[in-house]
Coordinates of C-alpha atoms and ligand atoms in Angstrom, one line a residue:
X12 CA 8.4 1.0 -11.2
X13 CA 5.8 -1.5 -12.4
X14 CA 6.2 -2.7 -16.0
X15 CA 3.4 -4.4 -17.8
X16 CA 4.5 -6.3 -20.9
X17 CA 2.2 -7.6 -23.6
X18 CA -0.6 -8.7 -21.2
X19 CA -3.5 -10.6 -22.6
X20 CA -6.4 -12.2 -20.7
X21 CA -9.5 -14.1 -21.7
X22 CA -12.4 -15.5 -19.7
X23 CA -13.6 -18.6 -21.6
X24 CA -14.0 -17.6 -25.3
X25 CA -14.1 -13.9 -24.5
X26 CA -10.9 -12.0 -24.8
X27 CA -10.9 -9.0 -22.4
X28 CA -7.3 -7.7 -22.6
X29 CA -5.2 -7.5 -25.8
X30 CA -1.5 -7.1 -25.6
X31 CA -1.4 -4.3 -23.0
X32 CA 2.0 -2.8 -22.3
X33 CA 2.9 0.2 -20.1
X34 CA 5.3 1.5 -17.5
X35 CA 4.1 2.9 -14.2
X36 CA 6.8 4.9 -12.5
X37 CA 7.5 5.6 -8.8
X38 CA 6.6 8.9 -7.3
X39 CA 3.8 9.5 -9.8
X40 CA 0.1 9.0 -9.8
X41 CA -0.5 6.7 -12.8
X42 CA -4.1 6.6 -13.9
X43 CA -5.9 3.8 -15.8
X44 CA -9.0 5.4 -17.3
X45 CA -11.7 4.5 -19.7
X46 CA -15.5 3.9 -20.0
X47 CA -17.2 1.1 -18.0
X48 CA -16.5 -2.5 -19.0
X49 CA -13.4 -1.8 -21.1
X50 CA -11.1 -3.9 -18.9
X51 CA -9.6 -1.5 -16.3
X52 CA -10.4 -3.7 -13.3
X53 CA -9.3 -6.9 -15.0
X54 CA -6.0 -5.3 -16.0
X55 CA -5.4 -4.2 -12.4
X56 CA -6.3 -7.6 -11.1
X57 CA -3.8 -9.2 -13.5
X58 CA -1.1 -6.7 -12.3
X59 CA -1.6 -7.6 -8.6
X60 CA -2.1 -11.3 -9.3
X61 CA -5.8 -11.7 -8.5
X62 CA -6.2 -12.9 -12.1
X63 CA -3.6 -14.9 -13.9
X64 CA -2.8 -13.4 -17.4
X65 CA -2.8 -15.8 -20.3
X66 CA 0.2 -14.0 -21.9
X67 CA 2.6 -11.3 -20.9
X68 CA 4.4 -10.4 -17.7
X69 CA 4.3 -7.9 -14.8
X70 CA 7.6 -6.7 -13.5
X71 CA 7.9 -5.1 -10.0
X72 CA 11.2 -3.1 -9.9
X73 CA 13.0 -5.7 -12.0
X74 CA 11.3 -8.7 -10.3
X75 CA 9.2 -10.8 -12.7
X76 CA 6.0 -11.3 -10.7
X77 CA 4.4 -13.4 -13.4
X78 CA 7.2 -16.0 -13.2
X79 CA 7.2 -16.2 -9.4
X80 CA 6.0 -19.0 -7.3
X81 CA 3.5 -18.5 -4.4
X82 CA 6.1 -17.8 -1.7
X83 CA 8.0 -15.1 -3.6
X84 CA 4.7 -13.5 -4.7
X85 CA 3.6 -13.2 -1.1
X86 CA 6.8 -11.1 -0.5
X87 CA 5.8 -8.7 -3.3
X88 CA 2.2 -8.8 -2.2
X89 CA 3.3 -7.4 1.2
X90 CA 4.7 -4.3 -0.6
X91 CA 1.3 -3.6 -2.2
X92 CA -1.4 -1.5 -0.6
X93 CA -4.9 -1.8 -2.1
X94 CA -7.9 0.4 -2.0
X95 CA -10.9 -1.3 -3.6
X96 CA -14.1 0.0 -4.9
X97 CA -16.3 0.8 -2.0
X98 CA -14.2 1.1 1.1
X99 CA -14.2 -2.6 1.8
X100 CA -13.6 -2.0 5.5
X101 CA -14.5 -4.8 7.9
X102 CA -17.9 -3.9 9.3
X103 CA -17.5 -5.6 12.6
X104 CA -14.1 -4.3 13.4
X105 CA -13.4 -0.9 14.9
X106 CA -11.5 1.8 12.9
X107 CA -8.3 1.0 14.7
X108 CA -8.7 -2.8 14.3
X109 CA -9.3 -2.2 10.6
X110 CA -6.0 -0.3 10.2
X111 CA -4.1 -2.8 12.4
X112 CA -5.4 -5.8 10.5
X113 CA -2.6 -6.1 7.9
X114 CA 0.1 -5.4 10.6
X115 CA -1.3 -8.2 12.7
X116 CA -1.5 -10.5 9.7
X117 CA 1.8 -9.8 8.0
X118 CA 4.3 -8.5 10.6
X119 CA 5.8 -9.6 13.9
X120 CA 5.2 -6.1 15.4
X121 CA 4.2 -6.0 19.1
X122 CA 0.8 -4.8 20.2
X123 CA 2.2 -1.4 21.1
X124 CA 4.1 -1.0 17.8
X125 CA 0.9 -1.9 15.9
X126 CA -1.1 0.6 17.9
X127 CA 1.5 3.3 17.2
X128 CA 1.6 2.6 13.5
X129 CA -2.2 2.5 13.2
X130 CA -2.4 5.8 15.0
X131 CA 0.3 7.3 12.8
X132 CA -1.5 6.3 9.7
X133 CA -4.9 7.5 10.9
X134 CA -3.4 10.8 11.8
X135 CA -1.8 11.0 8.4
X136 CA -5.3 10.9 6.8
X137 CA -6.6 13.2 9.4
X138 CA -8.8 10.7 11.3
X139 CA -8.4 11.5 15.0
X140 CA -10.2 10.1 18.1
X141 CA -12.3 7.8 16.0
X142 CA -10.4 4.6 16.9
X143 CA -13.2 2.8 18.8
X144 CA -16.0 3.6 16.3
X145 CA -17.3 1.1 13.8
X146 CA -17.0 2.1 10.1
X147 CA -20.8 2.4 9.8
X148 CA -20.6 5.1 12.5
X149 CA -18.4 7.3 10.2
X150 CA -19.1 9.2 7.0
X151 CA -18.4 7.9 3.5
X152 CA -15.4 10.2 3.1
X153 CA -14.0 9.1 6.5
X154 CA -14.4 5.5 5.5
X155 CA -12.4 6.1 2.4
X156 CA -9.7 7.8 4.5
X157 CA -9.7 4.9 7.0
X158 CA -9.3 2.6 4.0
X159 CA -6.3 4.7 2.8
X160 CA -4.8 4.5 6.3
X161 CA -5.1 0.7 6.2
X162 CA -3.6 0.6 2.7
X163 CA -0.5 2.5 3.8
X164 CA -0.1 0.8 7.1
X165 CA 2.5 -1.6 5.7
X166 CA 4.4 1.3 4.2
X167 CA 3.8 -0.1 0.7
X168 CA 6.0 0.6 -2.3
X169 CA 3.0 0.2 -4.6
X170 CA -0.5 1.5 -4.1
X171 CA -3.6 0.4 -6.1
X172 CA -6.9 2.3 -5.9
X173 CA -9.9 1.1 -7.9
X174 CA -12.4 4.0 -8.3
X175 CA -11.5 5.7 -5.0
X176 CA -14.2 8.3 -5.6
X177 CA -17.1 6.1 -6.4
X178 CA -20.1 7.2 -4.2
X179 CA -18.4 10.4 -2.9
X180 CA -19.6 13.9 -3.4
X181 CA -17.3 16.1 -5.6
X182 CA -15.7 18.0 -2.7
X183 CA -14.8 14.8 -0.8
X184 CA -13.6 13.3 -4.1
X185 CA -11.1 16.1 -4.5
X186 CA -10.0 15.6 -0.9
X187 CA -9.4 11.9 -1.4
X188 CA -7.6 12.6 -4.8
X189 CA -5.3 15.1 -3.1
X190 CA -4.6 12.7 -0.3
X191 CA -3.6 10.0 -2.7
X192 CA -1.4 12.4 -4.6
X193 CA 0.3 13.7 -1.4
X194 CA 1.1 10.2 0.0
X195 CA 2.4 9.1 -3.5
X196 CA 4.9 12.0 -3.6
X197 CA 5.7 11.8 0.2
X198 CA 6.6 8.1 0.1
X199 CA 7.7 7.9 -3.5
X200 CA 5.1 5.1 -4.1
X201 CA 4.2 3.7 -7.5
X202 CA 0.5 4.5 -7.4
X203 CA -2.0 3.2 -9.9
X204 CA -5.5 4.7 -9.7
X205 CA -8.4 3.4 -11.8
X206 CA -11.0 6.1 -12.5
X207 CA -13.5 7.4 -15.0
X208 CA -13.7 10.7 -13.2
X209 CA -12.4 13.6 -15.4
X210 CA -11.9 15.7 -12.4
X211 CA -9.4 13.2 -11.0
X212 CA -7.8 13.0 -14.4
X213 CA -7.1 16.8 -14.4
X214 CA -6.2 16.9 -10.7
X215 CA -3.8 14.0 -10.3
X216 CA -3.0 12.5 -13.7
X217 CA 0.8 12.5 -13.9
X218 CA 0.6 9.5 -16.4
X219 CA -2.6 8.3 -17.9
X220 CA -3.4 5.2 -19.9
X221 CA -6.7 5.1 -21.6
X222 CA -8.1 1.5 -21.9
X223 CA -10.5 0.9 -24.7
X224 CA -11.8 -2.5 -25.9
X225 CA -9.2 -4.1 -23.7
X226 CA -6.3 -2.3 -25.3
X227 CA -3.8 0.4 -24.3
X228 CA -5.6 2.8 -26.7
X229 CA -3.8 6.1 -25.7
X230 CA -1.2 7.2 -23.2
X231 CA -0.1 10.6 -22.0
X232 CA -0.5 13.2 -19.2
X233 CA -3.3 15.5 -18.2
X234 CA -2.0 18.3 -20.5
X235 CA -1.8 16.0 -23.5
X236 CA -5.3 14.5 -22.9
X237 CA -6.9 17.9 -23.6
X238 CA -5.1 18.2 -26.9
X239 CA -5.3 14.7 -28.3
X240 CA -7.4 14.1 -31.4
X241 CA -7.8 10.4 -30.7
X242 CA -11.5 10.0 -31.2
X243 CA -12.4 7.6 -28.4
X244 CA -10.3 9.7 -25.9
X245 CA -12.0 12.9 -27.0
X246 CA -15.4 11.2 -26.6
X247 CA -14.4 10.2 -23.1
X248 CA -12.9 13.5 -22.1
X249 CA -15.7 15.6 -23.4
X250 CA -18.6 13.4 -22.4
X251 CA -19.6 15.8 -19.6
X252 CA -21.1 19.1 -20.7
X253 CA -18.8 21.0 -18.4
X254 CA -15.8 19.7 -20.3
X255 CA -17.5 20.4 -23.6
X256 CA -18.1 24.0 -22.6
X257 CA -14.5 24.3 -21.6
X258 CA -13.3 23.0 -24.9
X259 CA -15.6 25.4 -26.8
X260 CA -14.2 28.3 -24.8
X261 CA -10.6 27.2 -25.6
X262 CA -11.4 26.9 -29.3
X263 CA -13.2 30.3 -29.5
X264 CA -10.3 32.1 -27.7
Ligands
ADP315 N1 -14.3 -12.8 -13.6 C1 -14.8 -12.5 -14.8 N2 -15.3 -13.5 -15.6 C2 -15.8 -13.2 -16.8 N3 -15.8 -11.9 -17.3 C3 -15.4 -10.9 -16.6 C4 -14.8 -11.2 -15.3 N4 -14.4 -10.0 -14.8 C5 -14.7 -9.1 -15.7 N5 -15.3 -9.6 -16.8 C6 -15.7 -8.9 -18.0 O1 -14.6 -8.2 -18.5 C7 -14.9 -7.0 -19.1 C8 -14.1 -5.8 -18.5 O2 -14.5 -5.7 -17.1 P1 -13.8 -4.7 -16.1 O3 -12.4 -4.9 -16.2 O4 -14.5 -4.9 -14.8 O5 -14.3 -3.3 -16.7 P2 -14.0 -1.9 -16.1 O6 -13.2 -1.2 -17.2 O7 -15.3 -1.2 -15.9 O8 -13.2 -2.0 -14.8 C9 -16.4 -6.9 -18.9 O9 -17.1 -7.2 -20.1 C10 -16.7 -7.9 -17.8 O10 -18.0 -8.4 -17.9
MG316 MG1 -13.9 -1.5 -12.8

């Protein structure tokens, strides 16, 4: 479980996050949702230590990450898998080299063990016989799956995905969402997914926090989000005409 307690963050005179608290449990897909520019990425970067919060703390399974020195943080960092916006694969490395990269960097595994582990992870995301290709030689959906394979290579306890569906078609998005959900349950990971995709919210939202104006504005699951009367959440959920139609149908029946 990751616990965020009273997190605040400013850049210069501009405060971005205001006293954000929440708990993200293991074996669940936790979503951070909200419109653009509300602070989702900044919050996530504070959680993983890419930004230093001004106030508050982040606790990884009882370990106070915020209070740790560099060395201890590196140990926690090894337990974190990350999937950033875009696929962020290394262009000049092959598919297999990309997935092997964290293993080479952070473990003492032998070449053979690394190859086996990379192949295991690639197989898990259904990428087979693509080891020697460069990322650019594969499709966008494949690149995302390769990035997932790399993110799970170290067998992480925690998985962060920032807009995993950006740039993907709807069908591929569903595939990626389901893959994230499956591996979360399979490995009992604490998964945090940032998204503004309502499809993802409905498909995989076990626990959702809605960030608005840098605050934890609303919290619940994907059943509750359809029933809330919180104005900003309703505006977000029903921004698409598809969802509006769905709501009208629900109300008329
Ligand atoms: N490194 C930074 N320095 C200054 N301002 C930033 C920085 N990163 C993000 N911001 C600002 O913080 C706000 C929230 O950004 P962000 O968390 O990226 O939003 P989103 O919810 O779309 O992920 C935006 O106004 C953005 O311009
Ligand atoms: Mg963002």
